[in-house]
Amino acid sequence: MGIFEKKDIRKTAFRQKVLDVFYQNENSITIGQIETAIGKHDRITLYRTIKTFLDAGLIHEIVMPGDVKKLALCNDCEHGPNEHAAHHQHNHIHFHCAQCQEVICVDNELPNIDLEGYQIDSIEIQARGVCASCL
Amino acid sequence: MGIFEKKDIRKTAFRQKVLDVFYQNENSITIGQIETAIGKHDRITLYRTIKTFLDAGLIHEIVMPGDVKKLALCNDCEHGPNEHAAHHQHNHIHFHCAQCQEVICVDNELPNIDLEGYQIDSIEIQARGVCASCL
DNA sequence: ATATTTTTGCAACATTGTTGCATTTTATGG
DNA sequence: CCATAAAATGCAACAATGTTGCAAAAATAT
Ligand SMILES: [Mn+2]
Ligand SMILES: [Mn+2]
Ligand SMILES: [Zn+2]
Ligand SMILES: [Zn+2]
């Protein structure tokens, strides 16, 4: 049973190629990286594919400080049915390495945040520094 | 001694108008809000003004999940000289209220995050839920 | 195999932001 | 206050990124 059946979206040659790019990279990737990897292609279809993957909970979007935008496979993320990308619940930290510039989904417990007078439904944490491989 | 002298950037009529929009709003604002508030104006100059303010450490940029981009006055932020926007050190949490849609800089201690094997230089936290006014 | 549904590719458009350059505004200081 | 120098502005043109409508093609269901 492939990932497409599991997520109930149609399996097409194009989508498989895009998905492969995710599998071929250890960390999160940019749309630009996908475009380079899949060669000649249609930009519009790629955008729609990404939206499909996002809606299906196959991948998640990471927006880092400084407008660095990345995409990553969802492994440990929590998803409701058809959860909108904006309300995605990562339960990991996103780490931007200042040296190799990779943006890494680091598996770990999120700290408990408590803001007096506020009701917190979800949190998202970005960290910056030097990653394990670069240290 | 006005804020322009303090930050060593020239005071102009246009910049004063933009700055006033920040003062008139309790929370963070979008570029669109500024454009509406200052009326007929030049889009390019506004972008350059915002960059100037960012470079001067007068304001900071907030990128929330779902590509919500906002700007806010720097009050308690830490700045080195000419610190680039991407490496800005907020020391507060950014809270997005799902009800009023405001993005609020909430003053509070940041938790101590420790990732085994990683060197963390700075962190940024976004929270989502219902704000104090909406509860 | 045929019918139905979804995806794709193309063209056109929208939004957001940038760059070069001539003109205007602001700050300086005699 | 006026002349000068430095910086900010406005315009035009461009660039990057993403969206929409629609006809053709591909994928699934019967
Ligand atoms: Mn996810
Ligand atoms: Mn700041
Ligand atoms: Zn992630
Ligand atoms: Zn803030």
Coordinates of C-alpha atoms (C1' of nucleotides) and ligand atoms in Angstrom, one line a residue:
Chain A
M1 CA 0.0 0.0 0.0
G2 CA 1.7 3.2 -1.2
I3 CA 1.5 6.6 0.3
F4 CA -0.9 7.8 -2.3
E5 CA -3.6 5.2 -1.4
K6 CA -3.0 5.9 2.3
K7 CA -3.6 9.6 1.8
D8 CA -6.4 9.1 -0.7
I9 CA -5.0 11.2 -3.5
R10 CA -4.4 10.0 -7.0
K11 CA -1.0 8.6 -7.9
T12 CA 0.4 10.2 -11.1
A13 CA 3.8 10.1 -12.7
F14 CA 4.3 13.8 -11.9
R15 CA 3.4 13.4 -8.3
Q16 CA 5.6 10.4 -7.9
K17 CA 8.6 12.4 -9.3
V18 CA 7.9 15.2 -6.8
L19 CA 7.6 12.9 -3.9
D20 CA 10.9 11.2 -4.8
V21 CA 12.6 14.5 -4.4
F22 CA 11.5 14.6 -0.8
Y23 CA 12.7 11.0 -0.2
Q24 CA 16.1 11.9 -1.8
N25 CA 16.7 14.7 0.7
E26 CA 17.3 14.2 4.3
N27 CA 16.0 17.6 5.3
S28 CA 13.4 20.1 4.2
I29 CA 13.7 21.4 0.7
T30 CA 12.7 24.5 -1.3
I31 CA 10.3 24.7 -4.2
G32 CA 13.4 25.8 -6.2
Q33 CA 15.2 22.5 -5.3
I34 CA 12.2 20.5 -6.5
E35 CA 12.1 22.4 -9.8
T36 CA 15.8 21.8 -10.4
A37 CA 15.5 18.1 -9.5
I38 CA 12.5 17.2 -11.7
G39 CA 13.9 19.0 -14.7
K40 CA 11.7 20.5 -17.4
H41 CA 8.2 20.7 -16.0
D42 CA 5.2 22.9 -15.6
R43 CA 5.5 25.4 -12.8
I44 CA 1.7 25.6 -12.3
T45 CA 1.3 21.9 -11.9
L46 CA 4.0 21.9 -9.3
Y47 CA 2.3 24.5 -7.2
R48 CA -0.9 22.6 -7.4
T49 CA 0.9 19.4 -6.5
I50 CA 2.4 21.0 -3.5
K51 CA -1.0 22.3 -2.4
T52 CA -2.4 18.8 -2.8
F53 CA 0.4 17.3 -0.7
L54 CA -0.2 20.0 1.9
D55 CA -3.9 19.4 2.1
A56 CA -3.4 15.6 2.2
G57 CA -1.0 16.1 5.2
L58 CA 1.8 14.5 3.3
I59 CA 4.1 17.4 3.7
H60 CA 4.3 20.6 5.8
E61 CA 5.5 24.1 5.1
I62 CA 8.1 25.7 7.2
V63 CA 8.4 29.5 7.2
M64 CA 11.6 30.5 8.9
P65 CA 12.6 34.0 10.0
G66 CA 14.0 35.9 7.0
D67 CA 11.4 34.5 4.7
V68 CA 13.1 31.2 4.2
K69 CA 10.4 28.9 3.0
K70 CA 10.8 25.2 3.0
L71 CA 8.8 22.0 2.6
A72 CA 9.2 18.7 4.5
L73 CA 7.6 15.3 4.7
C74 CA 5.3 14.9 7.7
N75 CA 6.5 12.2 9.9
D76 CA 5.5 12.9 13.5
C77 CA 3.1 15.7 12.7
E78 CA -0.5 15.7 14.1
H79 CA -3.2 16.1 11.5
G80 CA -6.9 16.4 11.6
P81 CA -8.8 15.4 8.4
N82 CA -8.1 18.0 5.7
E83 CA -6.4 20.2 8.1
H84 CA -5.5 23.5 6.6
A85 CA -1.8 24.2 6.2
A86 CA -2.0 27.2 8.4
H87 CA -3.2 25.2 11.4
H88 CA -0.7 22.4 11.0
Q89 CA 0.6 21.0 14.2
H90 CA 4.3 20.2 14.0
N91 CA 5.4 18.5 17.1
H92 CA 9.0 19.2 16.5
I93 CA 11.3 22.2 16.4
H94 CA 12.6 23.7 13.2
F95 CA 16.3 24.3 13.3
H96 CA 18.1 26.5 10.8
C97 CA 21.8 25.9 10.6
A98 CA 23.7 29.1 10.1
Q99 CA 26.6 27.2 8.5
C100 CA 25.1 24.6 6.1
Q101 CA 21.9 26.6 5.8
E102 CA 19.8 23.4 6.1
V103 CA 16.5 23.6 7.8
I104 CA 16.0 20.5 9.9
C105 CA 13.0 19.1 11.6
V106 CA 14.4 18.1 15.0
D107 CA 12.4 15.5 16.9
N108 CA 11.9 16.4 20.5
E109 CA 9.4 17.4 23.1
L110 CA 8.0 20.9 22.8
P111 CA 8.3 22.8 26.0
N112 CA 5.1 23.8 27.8
I113 CA 4.4 27.4 27.3
D114 CA 1.9 29.2 29.5
L115 CA 0.8 32.8 28.9
E116 CA -1.2 34.4 31.6
G117 CA -4.7 35.3 30.2
Y118 CA -4.2 33.6 26.9
Q119 CA -5.5 30.3 25.6
I120 CA -2.8 28.6 23.7
D121 CA -4.0 26.0 21.1
S122 CA -0.7 25.3 19.4
I123 CA 2.9 26.5 19.3
E124 CA 5.6 26.5 16.8
I125 CA 9.3 26.9 17.5
Q126 CA 12.2 27.9 15.3
A127 CA 15.8 27.7 16.4
R128 CA 18.9 29.0 14.8
G129 CA 22.5 28.0 15.4
V130 CA 24.9 25.2 14.3
C131 CA 23.5 21.8 13.5
A132 CA 24.9 18.5 14.7
S133 CA 26.7 17.7 11.4
C134 CA 28.4 21.1 11.3
L135 CA 29.6 21.1 14.9
Chain B
M1 CA 14.9 63.9 21.4
G2 CA 12.8 62.0 18.9
I3 CA 13.1 58.4 17.8
F4 CA 14.7 59.4 14.5
E5 CA 17.7 61.1 16.2
K6 CA 17.9 58.2 18.6
K7 CA 18.2 55.7 15.7
D8 CA 20.3 58.0 13.5
I9 CA 18.1 58.0 10.5
R10 CA 16.7 61.1 8.8
K11 CA 13.3 62.4 9.8
T12 CA 11.1 63.0 6.9
A13 CA 7.4 63.7 6.5
F14 CA 6.8 60.4 4.9
R15 CA 8.6 58.4 7.6
Q16 CA 6.8 60.2 10.3
K17 CA 3.5 59.3 8.7
V18 CA 4.5 55.6 8.5
L19 CA 5.8 55.7 12.1
D20 CA 2.5 57.2 13.3
V21 CA 0.6 54.2 11.9
F22 CA 2.7 52.0 14.2
Y23 CA 1.9 54.2 17.2
Q24 CA -1.8 54.2 16.3
N25 CA -2.0 50.5 16.5
E26 CA -1.6 48.5 19.7
N27 CA -0.4 45.3 17.9
S28 CA 1.6 44.3 14.9
I29 CA 0.4 45.6 11.5
T30 CA 0.6 44.5 7.8
I31 CA 2.1 46.6 5.0
G32 CA -1.4 46.7 3.6
Q33 CA -2.7 48.4 6.7
I34 CA 0.1 51.0 6.4
E35 CA -0.8 51.6 2.8
T36 CA -4.4 52.1 3.7
A37 CA -3.6 54.4 6.6
I38 CA -1.2 56.8 4.8
G39 CA -3.5 57.2 1.8
K40 CA -2.1 58.0 -1.7
H41 CA 1.6 57.3 -1.6
D42 CA 4.5 55.6 -3.4
R43 CA 4.7 51.9 -2.9
I44 CA 8.4 51.8 -3.6
T45 CA 9.2 54.4 -1.0
L46 CA 7.2 52.6 1.6
Y47 CA 9.1 49.4 1.0
R48 CA 12.4 51.3 1.3
T49 CA 11.1 53.0 4.5
I50 CA 10.3 49.7 6.0
K51 CA 13.7 48.3 5.2
T52 CA 15.2 51.4 6.7
F53 CA 13.2 50.9 9.9
L54 CA 14.1 47.3 10.0
D55 CA 17.8 48.0 9.6
A56 CA 17.7 50.7 12.2
G57 CA 16.1 48.3 14.7
L58 CA 13.0 50.4 15.0
I59 CA 10.6 47.7 13.9
H60 CA 10.8 43.9 13.5
E61 CA 9.2 41.6 11.0
I62 CA 7.0 38.7 12.2
V63 CA 6.4 35.8 9.8
M64 CA 3.6 33.6 11.2
P65 CA 2.6 30.1 10.0
G66 CA 0.3 30.5 7.0
D67 CA 2.5 33.2 5.5
V68 CA 0.9 36.0 7.7
K69 CA 3.5 38.7 7.6
K70 CA 3.4 41.5 10.1
L71 CA 5.5 44.4 11.4
A72 CA 5.8 45.6 14.9
L73 CA 7.7 48.3 16.9
C74 CA 10.7 47.0 18.7
N75 CA 10.4 47.5 22.4
D76 CA 12.2 44.8 24.3
C77 CA 14.1 43.3 21.4
E78 CA 17.8 42.8 21.5
H79 CA 19.8 44.4 18.6
G80 CA 23.4 44.5 17.6
P81 CA 24.5 47.4 15.5
N82 CA 22.9 47.2 12.0
E83 CA 21.6 43.7 12.8
H84 CA 20.1 42.1 9.8
A85 CA 16.3 41.5 10.1
A86 CA 16.8 37.7 9.6
H87 CA 18.9 37.4 12.8
H88 CA 16.7 39.6 14.9
Q89 CA 16.4 38.6 18.5
H90 CA 12.8 39.0 19.8
N91 CA 12.6 38.1 23.4
H92 CA 8.9 37.7 23.4
I93 CA 6.4 35.2 21.9
H94 CA 4.3 36.1 18.9
F95 CA 0.7 35.1 19.5
H96 CA -1.9 34.8 16.7
C97 CA -5.5 35.1 17.9
A98 CA -7.7 32.8 15.9
Q99 CA -10.7 35.0 16.8
C100 CA -9.6 38.7 16.2
Q101 CA -6.7 37.7 14.0
E102 CA -4.4 40.1 15.7
V103 CA -0.7 39.1 16.0
I104 CA 0.4 40.2 19.4
C105 CA 3.9 40.5 20.8
V106 CA 3.5 39.0 24.3
D107 CA 6.1 40.0 26.8
N108 CA 7.4 37.0 28.7
E109 CA 10.4 34.8 29.4
L110 CA 11.4 32.5 26.6
P111 CA 11.7 28.9 27.7
N112 CA 15.1 27.3 27.7
I113 CA 15.4 24.9 24.8
D114 CA 18.1 22.4 24.6
L115 CA 18.7 20.1 21.6
E116 CA 21.2 17.3 22.1
G117 CA 24.1 17.8 19.7
Y118 CA 22.9 21.2 18.4
Q119 CA 24.3 24.6 19.3
I120 CA 21.3 27.0 19.6
D121 CA 22.0 30.7 19.2
S122 CA 18.5 32.0 19.2
I123 CA 15.0 30.8 19.2
E124 CA 11.6 32.2 18.0
I125 CA 8.2 31.1 19.2
Q126 CA 4.8 31.5 17.6
A127 CA 1.7 30.6 19.5
R128 CA -1.9 30.3 18.3
G129 CA -5.1 30.4 20.2
V130 CA -7.4 33.0 21.8
C131 CA -6.0 36.2 23.1
A132 CA -6.8 37.9 26.4
S133 CA -9.2 40.4 24.9
C134 CA -11.2 37.8 23.1
L135 CA -11.5 35.3 26.0
Chain C
dA1 C1' -13.4 -0.7 -23.5
dT2 C1' -16.1 3.1 -22.3
dA3 C1' -17.5 6.5 -19.2
dT4 C1' -16.4 9.6 -15.3
dT5 C1' -13.5 12.2 -12.7
dT6 C1' -9.3 14.3 -11.8
dT7 C1' -5.0 16.2 -13.3
dT8 C1' -2.3 18.6 -16.5
dG9 C1' -0.5 22.3 -19.6
dC10 C1' -1.0 26.7 -21.4
dA11 C1' -2.1 31.5 -21.4
dA12 C1' -3.1 35.2 -19.0
dC13 C1' -3.2 37.6 -14.8
dA14 C1' -2.2 39.1 -9.7
dT15 C1' 0.6 40.2 -5.9
dT16 C1' 4.7 41.4 -3.8
dG17 C1' 8.9 43.2 -3.9
dT18 C1' 13.4 45.2 -6.3
dT19 C1' 16.7 48.3 -9.2
dG20 C1' 18.4 52.4 -11.8
dC21 C1' 18.2 57.0 -12.2
dA22 C1' 16.7 61.9 -12.3
dT23 C1' 14.5 65.1 -9.0
dT24 C1' 13.3 66.8 -4.5
dT25 C1' 13.9 67.1 0.4
dT26 C1' 16.6 67.2 4.4
dA27 C1' 20.6 68.3 7.2
dT28 C1' 24.9 71.1 7.7
dG29 C1' 27.6 75.1 8.4
dG30 C1' 29.3 79.6 7.0
Chain D
dC1 C1' 19.4 82.6 5.7
dC2 C1' 21.6 80.7 1.7
dA3 C1' 24.7 77.5 -0.5
dT4 C1' 26.3 72.9 -0.4
dA5 C1' 26.3 68.0 0.3
dA6 C1' 24.0 63.9 1.4
dA7 C1' 20.1 61.2 1.5
dA8 C1' 15.2 60.2 0.4
dT9 C1' 11.7 60.2 -3.0
dG10 C1' 9.0 59.2 -7.4
dC11 C1' 8.8 57.1 -11.6
dA12 C1' 9.4 53.4 -14.9
dA13 C1' 10.8 49.1 -15.7
dC14 C1' 11.6 44.7 -14.1
dA15 C1' 11.7 40.2 -11.3
dA16 C1' 10.0 36.6 -8.4
dT17 C1' 6.3 34.0 -6.8
dG18 C1' 1.9 32.4 -7.0
dT19 C1' -3.2 32.1 -8.9
dT20 C1' -7.3 31.3 -12.2
dG21 C1' -10.0 29.6 -16.3
dC22 C1' -10.2 26.3 -19.6
dA23 C1' -9.4 22.7 -23.1
dA24 C1' -6.7 18.4 -23.5
dA25 C1' -4.7 14.4 -21.4
dA26 C1' -4.3 10.9 -17.9
dA27 C1' -6.1 8.1 -14.2
dT28 C1' -9.8 5.5 -12.1
dA29 C1' -14.3 3.1 -12.1
dT30 C1' -18.0 0.4 -14.3
Ligands
MN1 MN 3.3 17.8 9.1
MN2 MN 12.8 44.0 17.4
ZN3 ZN 9.2 20.1 10.3
ZN4 ZN 7.2 40.9 18.2

